[in-house]
Coordinates of C-alpha atoms in Angstrom, one line a residue:
M24 CA -117.4 49.2 20.9
K25 CA -114.0 47.7 21.1
K26 CA -115.2 44.7 22.9
H27 CA -117.9 44.3 20.3
N28 CA -115.3 44.4 17.5
L29 CA -113.0 41.9 19.3
A30 CA -115.9 39.4 19.7
E31 CA -116.8 39.8 16.1
F32 CA -113.1 39.2 15.1
F33 CA -113.0 35.9 17.1
K34 CA -116.1 34.8 15.3
S35 CA -114.8 35.7 11.8
K36 CA -112.9 33.3 9.4
S37 CA -109.7 35.4 9.7
F38 CA -109.3 34.4 13.3
Y39 CA -109.5 30.7 12.5
A40 CA -107.0 31.2 9.5
L41 CA -104.6 32.9 11.7
L42 CA -104.9 30.1 14.4
C43 CA -104.2 27.4 11.9
V44 CA -101.1 29.3 10.6
G45 CA -99.8 29.7 14.1
A46 CA -100.2 26.0 14.8
L47 CA -98.5 25.0 11.6
A48 CA -95.6 27.2 12.4
I49 CA -95.2 25.8 15.8
V50 CA -95.2 22.2 14.4
T51 CA -92.6 23.2 11.8
I52 CA -90.4 24.7 14.4
A53 CA -90.7 21.5 16.5
M54 CA -89.8 19.3 13.7
V55 CA -86.7 21.4 12.8
G56 CA -85.6 21.2 16.4
L57 CA -86.0 17.4 16.6
N58 CA -84.1 17.0 13.2
R59 CA -81.2 19.1 14.5
T60 CA -81.0 17.1 17.7
S61 CA -81.0 13.8 15.8
E62 CA -78.2 15.0 13.5
R63 CA -76.1 16.1 16.5
N64 CA -76.5 12.6 18.1
K65 CA -75.6 11.0 14.9
N66 CA -72.4 13.0 14.5
Q67 CA -71.4 12.2 18.0
N68 CA -71.4 8.4 17.1
L69 CA -69.1 8.7 14.1
V70 CA -65.4 7.7 14.6
D71 CA -62.6 9.7 13.1
L72 CA -60.4 7.2 11.3
N73 CA -57.5 9.7 11.5
E74 CA -57.4 9.5 15.3
P75 CA -55.3 6.8 17.0
I76 CA -57.0 3.8 18.5
I77 CA -57.3 4.2 22.3
S78 CA -56.2 0.5 22.9
D79 CA -53.1 1.3 21.0
V80 CA -52.4 4.2 23.0
A81 CA -53.1 2.4 26.2
D82 CA -50.6 -0.4 25.1
G83 CA -47.9 2.1 24.6
E84 CA -47.6 1.7 20.9
I85 CA -47.3 5.4 20.4
D86 CA -43.7 6.4 21.2
S87 CA -43.6 9.1 23.8
N88 CA -40.4 10.4 22.4
Q89 CA -42.0 10.7 18.9
D90 CA -41.5 14.2 17.5
A91 CA -44.9 16.0 17.6
N92 CA -44.1 17.5 14.1
Q93 CA -43.6 14.1 12.5
P94 CA -46.7 12.9 10.5
D95 CA -48.4 9.9 11.8
N96 CA -47.3 6.8 9.9
N97 CA -50.6 4.9 10.6
N98 CA -52.4 7.6 8.5
T99 CA -52.6 6.3 4.9
N100 CA -53.8 7.9 1.7
P101 CA -57.7 7.8 1.7
S102 CA -57.6 6.0 -1.6
D103 CA -55.5 3.1 -0.2
V104 CA -56.9 0.2 1.7
A105 CA -56.2 0.3 5.5
N106 CA -53.3 -2.0 6.6
N107 CA -53.7 -4.7 9.2
M108 CA -52.6 -3.5 12.7
G109 CA -49.8 -5.4 14.4
N110 CA -52.0 -6.1 17.6
G111 CA -54.8 -7.8 15.4
Q112 CA -57.1 -4.6 15.2
M113 CA -58.9 -4.1 11.9
E114 CA -59.0 -0.8 9.9
V115 CA -61.6 -0.1 7.3
A116 CA -61.1 1.3 3.9
E117 CA -62.5 4.7 3.3
G118 CA -66.0 4.5 1.7
D119 CA -66.4 0.8 2.7
S120 CA -67.4 1.0 6.4
E121 CA -69.5 -2.2 6.4
T122 CA -66.6 -4.5 4.9
P123 CA -63.9 -5.0 7.4
L124 CA -60.5 -6.3 6.3
T125 CA -59.3 -8.9 8.7
D126 CA -55.6 -9.5 9.9
G127 CA -55.4 -12.8 8.3
S128 CA -57.5 -14.8 10.8
L129 CA -60.4 -16.9 9.6
L130 CA -64.0 -15.8 10.0
E131 CA -66.6 -18.1 11.4
F132 CA -67.8 -19.3 8.0
D133 CA -64.2 -19.7 6.9
V134 CA -63.4 -21.9 9.8
Y135 CA -66.5 -24.0 9.2
E136 CA -65.6 -24.4 5.5
E137 CA -62.0 -25.3 6.3
T138 CA -63.2 -27.8 8.9
Q139 CA -65.5 -29.4 6.4
N140 CA -62.8 -29.6 3.8
T141 CA -60.4 -31.0 6.3
A142 CA -63.0 -33.7 7.4
S143 CA -63.7 -34.5 3.9
G144 CA -60.0 -34.9 3.0
E145 CA -59.4 -37.0 6.1
T146 CA -62.4 -39.2 5.1
A147 CA -61.2 -39.6 1.6
A148 CA -57.6 -40.3 2.9
T149 CA -59.0 -42.8 5.3
S150 CA -61.0 -44.6 2.7
E151 CA -58.0 -44.7 0.4
N152 CA -55.7 -46.0 3.1
A153 CA -58.4 -48.6 4.0
G154 CA -58.6 -49.6 0.3
N155 CA -54.8 -49.8 0.1
S156 CA -54.7 -51.9 3.3
V157 CA -57.2 -54.4 2.0
A158 CA -55.3 -54.7 -1.4
Q159 CA -52.0 -55.1 0.5
S160 CA -53.5 -57.8 2.7
A161 CA -55.1 -59.6 -0.3
N162 CA -51.6 -59.5 -2.1
T163 CA -49.8 -60.7 1.0
A164 CA -52.2 -63.5 1.4
E165 CA -51.9 -64.5 -2.2
T166 CA -48.1 -64.4 -2.0
E167 CA -48.0 -66.5 1.2
K168 CA -50.3 -69.0 -0.5
Q169 CA -48.1 -69.2 -3.6
E170 CA -45.0 -69.6 -1.4
E171 CA -46.7 -72.4 0.6
V172 CA -47.7 -74.3 -2.6
K173 CA -44.2 -73.8 -4.0
A174 CA -42.6 -75.0 -0.8
V175 CA -45.0 -78.0 -0.7
M176 CA -44.4 -79.1 -4.3
Q177 CA -40.7 -78.3 -4.3
P178 CA -39.2 -79.3 -1.0
A179 CA -35.6 -78.1 -0.9
T180 CA -34.5 -80.0 2.2
L181 CA -35.4 -83.5 1.0
N182 CA -32.8 -85.8 -0.7
F183 CA -33.9 -89.3 -1.3
N184 CA -31.1 -91.9 -1.4
V185 CA -31.9 -94.4 -4.2
D186 CA -29.2 -96.7 -3.1
K187 CA -30.7 -96.9 0.4
G188 CA -34.2 -97.6 -1.1
L189 CA -37.6 -97.6 0.6
L190 CA -39.0 -99.1 3.8
W191 CA -41.9 -101.4 3.4
P192 CA -45.0 -99.4 4.5
V193 CA -46.8 -102.6 5.7
T194 CA -45.8 -106.2 6.2
G195 CA -47.8 -108.5 3.8
N196 CA -47.9 -110.2 0.5
V197 CA -48.1 -108.5 -2.8
I198 CA -51.4 -109.7 -4.1
M199 CA -51.3 -107.6 -7.4
N200 CA -47.9 -106.6 -9.0
Y201 CA -47.0 -103.5 -10.9
S202 CA -47.7 -103.9 -14.5
M203 CA -47.6 -101.1 -17.1
D204 CA -46.2 -103.0 -20.0
R205 CA -49.0 -105.6 -20.1
V206 CA -52.4 -106.0 -18.6
I207 CA -53.4 -108.1 -15.6
Y208 CA -56.8 -109.3 -14.3
F209 CA -58.8 -107.4 -11.7
E210 CA -61.2 -109.8 -10.0
T211 CA -63.5 -107.2 -8.6
L212 CA -63.8 -105.5 -11.9
E213 CA -63.7 -108.7 -13.9
Q214 CA -61.5 -107.2 -16.5
F215 CA -57.9 -106.9 -17.6
K216 CA -56.0 -103.6 -17.3
T217 CA -52.7 -102.2 -16.4
N218 CA -51.7 -101.6 -12.7
P219 CA -49.5 -98.5 -11.8
A220 CA -48.9 -99.6 -8.2
I221 CA -48.6 -102.7 -6.1
I222 CA -51.4 -104.0 -3.9
I223 CA -50.1 -105.3 -0.6
D224 CA -52.4 -107.5 1.5
A225 CA -53.1 -106.0 5.0
E226 CA -55.7 -106.3 7.7
V227 CA -58.0 -103.3 8.4
G228 CA -56.5 -101.1 11.1
T229 CA -52.9 -102.0 10.3
E230 CA -50.6 -99.1 10.8
V231 CA -49.0 -97.7 7.5
L232 CA -45.5 -96.4 7.9
S233 CA -43.7 -93.8 5.9
A234 CA -41.4 -95.6 3.4
A235 CA -39.0 -92.6 3.4
K236 CA -38.7 -89.1 4.8
G237 CA -41.1 -86.9 2.9
K238 CA -43.3 -83.9 2.9
I239 CA -47.1 -84.4 2.5
T240 CA -48.2 -82.7 -0.7
S241 CA -51.8 -83.8 -1.0
I242 CA -54.6 -85.7 0.8
T243 CA -57.4 -86.6 -1.2
D244 CA -60.5 -89.0 -1.3
E245 CA -60.5 -91.0 -4.6
D246 CA -63.1 -93.5 -5.9
E247 CA -60.6 -96.2 -6.6
T248 CA -58.1 -95.8 -3.8
G249 CA -60.2 -94.2 -1.1
L250 CA -58.4 -91.9 1.3
T251 CA -55.0 -91.2 -0.5
V252 CA -51.9 -89.5 0.8
T253 CA -49.1 -88.2 -1.6
A254 CA -45.7 -87.4 -0.1
S255 CA -42.6 -85.9 -1.9
I256 CA -39.3 -87.5 -0.8
G257 CA -36.9 -85.4 -2.9
N258 CA -35.0 -85.8 -6.1
G259 CA -38.2 -85.9 -8.2
Y260 CA -39.6 -89.0 -6.3
S261 CA -43.1 -89.1 -4.8
L262 CA -44.9 -91.9 -2.9
V263 CA -48.7 -92.5 -2.9
Y264 CA -50.4 -94.4 -0.2
G265 CA -54.0 -95.5 -0.8
Q266 CA -56.9 -97.3 1.0
L267 CA -56.2 -95.3 4.2
E268 CA -58.1 -94.1 7.3
D269 CA -57.2 -92.2 10.5
V270 CA -54.6 -90.1 8.8
T271 CA -53.3 -87.6 11.4
A272 CA -50.8 -85.7 9.1
K273 CA -51.8 -82.7 7.1
V274 CA -50.5 -81.0 4.0
G275 CA -47.1 -79.5 4.5
D276 CA -46.0 -81.8 7.3
I277 CA -42.7 -83.5 7.2
I278 CA -43.0 -87.3 7.9
E279 CA -39.9 -89.1 9.0
E280 CA -39.1 -92.6 7.7
G281 CA -40.9 -95.3 9.7
K282 CA -43.5 -92.8 11.2
V283 CA -47.2 -93.8 11.0
I284 CA -49.1 -92.0 8.4
G285 CA -52.5 -93.7 9.0
K286 CA -54.2 -97.1 9.0
V287 CA -55.5 -99.5 6.5
A288 CA -59.2 -99.0 5.9
K289 CA -61.9 -101.2 4.4
P290 CA -61.3 -101.7 0.6
S291 CA -63.0 -99.5 -1.9
K292 CA -65.5 -101.0 -4.3
Y293 CA -62.7 -101.5 -6.8
Y294 CA -61.1 -104.1 -4.5
S295 CA -63.9 -105.7 -2.6
V296 CA -63.0 -109.2 -3.8
E297 CA -59.3 -108.7 -3.3
G298 CA -60.0 -107.7 0.3
S299 CA -58.4 -105.0 2.5
N300 CA -55.0 -103.9 1.3
L301 CA -52.6 -101.0 0.9
Y302 CA -52.3 -99.3 -2.4
F303 CA -48.6 -98.2 -2.8
Q304 CA -47.3 -96.3 -5.9
V305 CA -43.9 -94.7 -6.7
L306 CA -43.7 -91.7 -9.1
K307 CA -40.4 -90.3 -10.6
D308 CA -40.8 -87.0 -12.2
E309 CA -44.6 -87.7 -12.3
E310 CA -44.1 -91.0 -14.1
T311 CA -44.9 -94.3 -12.4
M312 CA -42.2 -96.8 -11.7
N313 CA -42.1 -100.3 -10.2
P314 CA -42.0 -99.9 -6.4
M315 CA -40.3 -103.3 -6.1
A316 CA -37.2 -101.9 -7.6
L317 CA -36.7 -99.7 -4.6
L318 CA -38.2 -101.6 -1.6
R319 CA -35.5 -103.1 0.5

């Protein structure tokens, strides 16, 4: 009878309900146990900020003679931000465990930003220095050019002796005289006009000598006088030599009296009838004067 009742009980709904309740209880107990184990492990991983750092103890930073009753000076008020440790270690302010305060050293992104700023500053400084160097070079070149022109136009070491006069640049007859107060006839041009120089007859290739010590101030190619050399001889006097070729001197050169300046060239189209010659002109303060008054 009891076996029959027990069999009926296992077949009844009550048995299955009791079985479900028992399984649910077992699952609940297992989950509670796992949760407690997880909390215990989590608590073991937490660090007590009030405890001294092990590395500090190992380094001997805790004075062995310190009175045990004295409070630890490294423990600060929880409301204060932790100070930087002397050995470079970092403390964390209470309630902000994910935001460490450094000891003043730069983080990786700070180093990168500082490097970028330094590189940009150096590039800007280099560009500025390069610009300044170019400007200084240009100013220096301009100054040197001005000094060269001034030295050429105003030679300070030349002193023309009017009493001594001028050396004849070539030996030959004067085929056309200096004439500024009246006109004379030019055969090639077939017209009358003034003449600011003297025209000295000379064969092509004749060497032309410096009539006085002077500095070459210009070498130009003119339609009327061909290759023309101008030299300052001091005291406001300048000499002009025209119808030249094979000029070896250059602007700025000092030519001593009697030295070869160049050679007589074929006459320009203005003097084709007159023939080969040397065009010789004297200037005093940029005004023409009769070369015959100074030639000795």
